[in-house]
Short mmCIF file of C-alpha atoms in Angstrom, two decimals:
data_model
loop_
_atom_site.label_atom_id
_atom_site.label_comp_id
_atom_site.label_asym_id
_atom_site.label_seq_id
_atom_site.Cartn_x
_atom_site.Cartn_y
_atom_site.Cartn_z
CA MET V 952 113.31 157.83 111.92
CA GLU V 953 114.58 157.49 108.38
CA THR V 954 114.01 160.10 105.75
CA GLN V 955 115.55 160.78 102.36
CA MET V 956 118.25 163.57 102.46
CA SER V 957 118.67 166.15 100.18
CA ARG V 958 121.95 166.56 98.16
CA ILE V 959 123.11 169.32 100.56
CA HIS V 960 122.08 167.42 103.59
CA GLN V 961 123.99 164.30 101.84
CA THR V 962 127.20 166.44 101.52
CA THR V 963 127.10 167.60 105.13
CA TYR V 964 126.58 164.13 106.23
CA ASN V 965 129.41 162.90 104.15
CA ALA V 966 131.69 165.57 105.76
CA ILE V 967 131.01 164.46 109.03
CA PHE V 968 132.40 161.00 108.30
CA GLN V 969 135.34 162.33 106.48
CA HIS V 970 138.93 161.41 107.26
CA PRO V 971 140.89 163.27 108.13
CA VAL V 972 138.40 165.31 110.12
CA ALA V 973 136.38 168.01 108.07
CA ARG V 974 137.44 171.53 109.51
CA ASN V 975 135.05 173.73 107.73
CA LEU V 976 131.53 172.36 108.64
CA GLN V 977 128.92 175.16 109.48
CA TRP V 978 126.75 174.58 112.41
CA HIS V 979 123.72 175.78 110.64
CA ASP V 980 124.27 172.99 107.93
CA VAL V 981 125.02 170.23 110.62
CA ARG V 982 121.67 171.15 112.44
CA SER V 983 119.79 171.19 109.27
CA MET V 984 120.94 167.72 108.12
CA LEU V 985 120.35 166.36 111.70
CA ASN V 986 116.64 167.71 111.36
CA ALA V 987 116.26 165.98 108.32
CA VAL V 988 117.02 162.45 109.68
CA THR V 989 116.03 162.91 113.44
CA ASP V 990 113.36 164.32 115.74
CA GLU V 991 114.43 167.37 117.38
CA THR V 992 113.41 168.76 120.87
CA GLN V 993 114.81 172.13 122.18
CA GLU V 994 114.87 172.53 125.97
CA HIS V 995 114.52 175.44 128.15
CA ASN V 996 118.05 176.11 128.38
CA GLY V 997 118.67 176.12 124.70
CA THR V 998 120.12 172.46 124.74
CA LEU V 999 119.15 170.44 121.63
CA ARG V 1000 118.03 166.92 121.90
CA PHE V 1001 118.09 164.79 118.71
CA THR V 1002 116.53 161.28 118.64
CA ARG V 1003 116.78 158.64 116.03
CA ASN V 1004 116.02 154.82 116.14
CA GLY V 1005 116.18 154.84 119.84
CA GLU V 1006 119.38 156.68 120.22
CA THR V 1007 119.81 160.20 121.72
CA LEU V 1008 122.20 163.02 121.19
CA THR V 1009 122.51 166.02 123.31
CA VAL V 1010 124.48 169.15 122.32
CA HIS V 1011 124.59 172.84 123.19
CA PRO V 1012 124.21 174.99 120.26
CA SER V 1013 127.45 176.36 118.86
CA LYS V 1014 128.14 180.04 119.64
CA HIS V 1015 130.23 179.99 116.44
CA LYS V 1016 129.08 179.74 112.56
CA ASP V 1017 131.52 176.92 112.22
CA LEU V 1018 131.60 173.48 114.09
CA SER V 1019 135.08 173.94 115.34
CA ASP V 1020 134.86 171.54 118.37
CA ILE V 1021 136.14 168.07 117.33
CA HIS V 1022 134.86 166.46 120.39
CA GLU V 1023 131.26 167.52 119.52
CA LEU V 1024 131.73 166.52 115.87
CA MET V 1025 132.82 163.01 116.89
CA GLN V 1026 129.77 162.97 119.37
CA ILE V 1027 127.69 163.72 116.18
CA ARG V 1028 129.51 161.01 114.22
CA HIS V 1029 129.14 158.45 116.58
CA PHE V 1030 125.51 159.10 117.30
CA LEU V 1031 124.73 158.74 113.30
CA GLU V 1032 126.58 155.49 113.36
CA ARG V 1033 124.72 154.12 116.53
CA SER V 1034 121.36 155.17 115.16
CA THR V 1035 121.87 153.85 111.87
CA LEU V 1036 123.41 150.32 112.39
CA PRO V 1037 121.85 148.21 115.19
CA ALA V 1038 124.35 146.60 117.40
CA GLN V 1039 123.37 143.01 116.40
CA ALA V 1040 124.06 143.91 112.81
CA ILE V 1041 127.71 144.97 113.07
CA ILE V 1042 129.72 142.07 111.36
CA ALA V 1043 133.57 142.02 112.15
CA GLU V 1044 134.60 139.61 109.65
CA GLY V 1045 133.33 137.58 106.71
CA VAL V 1046 131.61 140.48 105.30
CA HIS V 1047 131.19 141.42 101.52
CA LEU V 1048 132.55 144.82 101.14
CA LEU V 1049 131.99 147.60 98.27
CA VAL V 1050 134.96 150.16 97.77
CA VAL V 1051 133.68 153.05 95.86
CA ILE V 1052 136.79 155.18 94.76
CA ASP V 1053 137.97 158.25 92.79
CA HIS V 1054 140.85 160.50 93.18
CA ARG V 1055 139.02 162.49 96.09
CA GLU V 1056 138.15 159.62 98.40
CA ALA V 1057 137.33 155.93 98.98
CA ARG V 1058 134.13 154.90 100.60
CA ILE V 1059 133.86 151.41 101.94
CA TYR V 1060 130.46 150.04 102.57
CA LYS V 1061 129.30 146.69 104.18
CA THR V 1062 126.94 145.37 101.48
CA GLU V 1063 124.75 143.26 103.73
CA LEU V 1064 123.74 146.30 105.80
CA HIS V 1065 120.79 148.24 104.54
CA GLY V 1066 121.57 152.09 105.37
CA SER V 1067 125.21 151.06 105.75
CA VAL V 1068 127.25 154.04 106.89
CA PRO V 1069 130.54 153.97 104.91
CA GLU V 1070 134.12 154.32 106.18
CA ARG V 1071 135.66 157.31 104.43
CA ILE V 1072 139.28 157.72 103.59
CA VAL V 1073 140.73 160.75 101.70
CA PRO V 1074 144.29 161.40 100.34
CA TYR V 1075 146.32 163.43 102.70
CA ASP V 1076 146.08 167.08 101.07
CA PRO V 1077 147.85 169.67 103.34
CA ASP V 1078 147.65 172.53 100.88
CA GLY V 1079 143.97 171.92 100.09
CA SER V 1080 144.70 171.70 96.32
CA HIS V 1081 142.55 168.53 95.65
CA ARG V 1082 144.99 167.22 93.11
CA HIS V 1083 143.69 164.62 90.68
CA LEU V 1084 145.75 161.50 90.42
CA HIS V 1085 148.33 161.44 87.71
CA ASN V 1086 151.65 159.62 86.79
CA VAL V 1087 154.32 161.16 88.89
CA ASP V 1088 157.74 159.38 88.01
CA ASP V 1089 161.02 159.62 90.18
CA ASP V 1090 163.83 160.82 87.71
CA ALA V 1091 166.22 158.61 89.48
CA ASN V 1092 164.45 155.24 89.23
CA GLY V 1093 161.42 155.55 87.13
CA GLN V 1094 159.26 154.72 90.24
CA ARG V 1095 156.04 156.49 90.93
CA GLN V 1096 156.50 158.93 93.98
CA PRO V 1097 154.94 157.67 97.32
CA GLU V 1098 152.80 160.81 97.74
CA LEU V 1099 149.46 158.75 97.73
CA LYS V 1100 150.91 155.78 99.57
CA PRO V 1101 149.28 156.61 102.87
CA PHE V 1102 145.80 156.84 101.05
CA TYR V 1103 146.01 153.11 99.79
CA GLU V 1104 147.60 151.71 103.07
CA ALA V 1105 144.59 153.23 104.85
CA ILE V 1106 142.27 151.36 102.49
CA ALA V 1107 144.12 148.17 102.62
CA ARG V 1108 144.05 148.22 106.59
CA SER V 1109 140.19 148.55 106.22
CA LEU V 1110 139.77 145.71 103.95
CA SER V 1111 141.85 143.33 105.98
CA GLY V 1112 139.85 140.27 107.39
CA THR V 1113 136.89 140.59 104.90
CA LYS V 1114 135.72 137.75 102.81
CA LYS V 1115 135.08 139.44 99.31
CA ILE V 1116 135.74 142.88 97.98
CA LEU V 1117 133.89 144.55 94.99
CA ILE V 1118 135.60 147.72 93.69
CA PHE V 1119 133.53 150.58 91.79
CA GLY V 1120 135.53 153.27 90.11
CA SER V 1121 134.84 156.27 87.80
CA SER V 1122 137.49 155.29 85.13
CA THR V 1123 140.39 152.99 84.18
CA GLY V 1124 143.94 153.57 83.02
CA SER V 1125 146.67 156.03 84.29
CA SER V 1126 144.30 158.53 85.92
CA SER V 1127 142.30 155.75 87.56
CA ALA V 1128 142.23 155.48 91.37
CA MET V 1129 140.69 151.97 90.99
CA ASP V 1130 143.60 150.82 88.98
CA TYR V 1131 146.20 152.36 91.42
CA LEU V 1132 144.47 150.46 94.32
CA LEU V 1133 144.57 147.13 92.64
CA ALA V 1134 148.03 147.56 91.61
CA ASP V 1135 149.09 148.61 95.22
CA LEU V 1136 147.09 145.63 96.64
CA LYS V 1137 148.86 143.32 94.17
CA GLU V 1138 152.35 144.47 95.05
CA HIS V 1139 152.01 144.97 99.02
CA HIS V 1140 149.01 143.24 99.84
CA PRO V 1141 148.53 140.00 97.53
CA ASP V 1142 146.31 138.20 100.32
CA ILE V 1143 143.78 141.16 100.08
CA GLN V 1144 144.06 141.29 96.32
CA GLU V 1145 143.07 137.74 96.06
CA ARG V 1146 139.85 138.62 97.54
CA VAL V 1147 138.83 141.05 95.14
CA VAL V 1148 135.88 139.47 93.13
CA GLY V 1149 135.31 142.33 90.54
CA THR V 1150 135.85 145.72 89.33
CA VAL V 1151 133.24 147.93 87.75
CA VAL V 1152 133.34 151.31 86.11
CA VAL V 1153 130.33 153.23 87.36
CA ASN V 1154 129.02 156.82 86.86
CA GLU V 1155 128.91 157.22 90.74
CA GLN V 1156 128.61 161.06 90.44
CA HIS V 1157 124.84 160.40 89.32
CA MET V 1158 124.16 157.36 91.54
CA SER V 1159 122.54 157.33 95.12
CA GLU V 1160 124.12 155.42 97.78
CA ASP V 1161 121.32 153.18 97.66
CA GLN V 1162 121.92 152.58 93.86
CA LEU V 1163 125.49 151.90 94.58
CA LEU V 1164 124.71 149.44 97.26
CA ALA V 1165 121.82 147.69 95.22
CA GLN V 1166 124.26 147.14 92.25
CA ALA V 1167 126.72 145.78 94.53
CA ARG V 1168 124.29 143.35 96.10
CA THR V 1169 123.06 142.20 92.80
CA PHE V 1170 126.76 141.55 91.58
CA TYR V 1171 127.38 139.36 94.67
CA ALA V 1172 124.11 137.55 94.27
CA THR V 1173 124.62 136.71 90.62
CA THR V 1174 128.35 135.56 91.18
CA GLU V 1175 127.48 133.49 94.17
CA ARG V 1176 124.72 131.26 92.54
#
């Protein structure tokens, strides 16, 4: 079963794949999203059974408004992954990747897979301030402080072993996460940086995932002719 999710459902779906794990998900929102993409059956004892593309998820309705059980959240995440990507379609190496990055997160897609579920990586933000990227210089040596280093290292780990990488960003210059990523790869992971085949500025806030992936596939198809 595949349906088009609403923006609210997409936001909830995205939060389930957030890294670090989201802590403020509401059970009502999660169930509503699951209803949009699965067939739900409620058993006599109150247990809920969600079915999608031959995969089944069984959960006990949360007694709390929020989804605070991390184990249950991971079960939902793994169910969505299994029911979206057929086992035979999983590609370990040689894939063409799309990285969509801004100051809030990086989403990494396998462009060959229709309905690709992205890996999501977000900067560590312990105080919840959601700071925008900006130049932060160390007074002692003029170097940028490493506050976002783990963010870029996590992205680099996810890009290792791939054949080609396309990066979409929302801007260029000193406030651009895309430019920071390119600089970090060039300095610390030149082997990965050499596989970056293009960088494109897009208005990703106004593009669906299908539109982003379609543009990436067109780019790859054009450059490989």
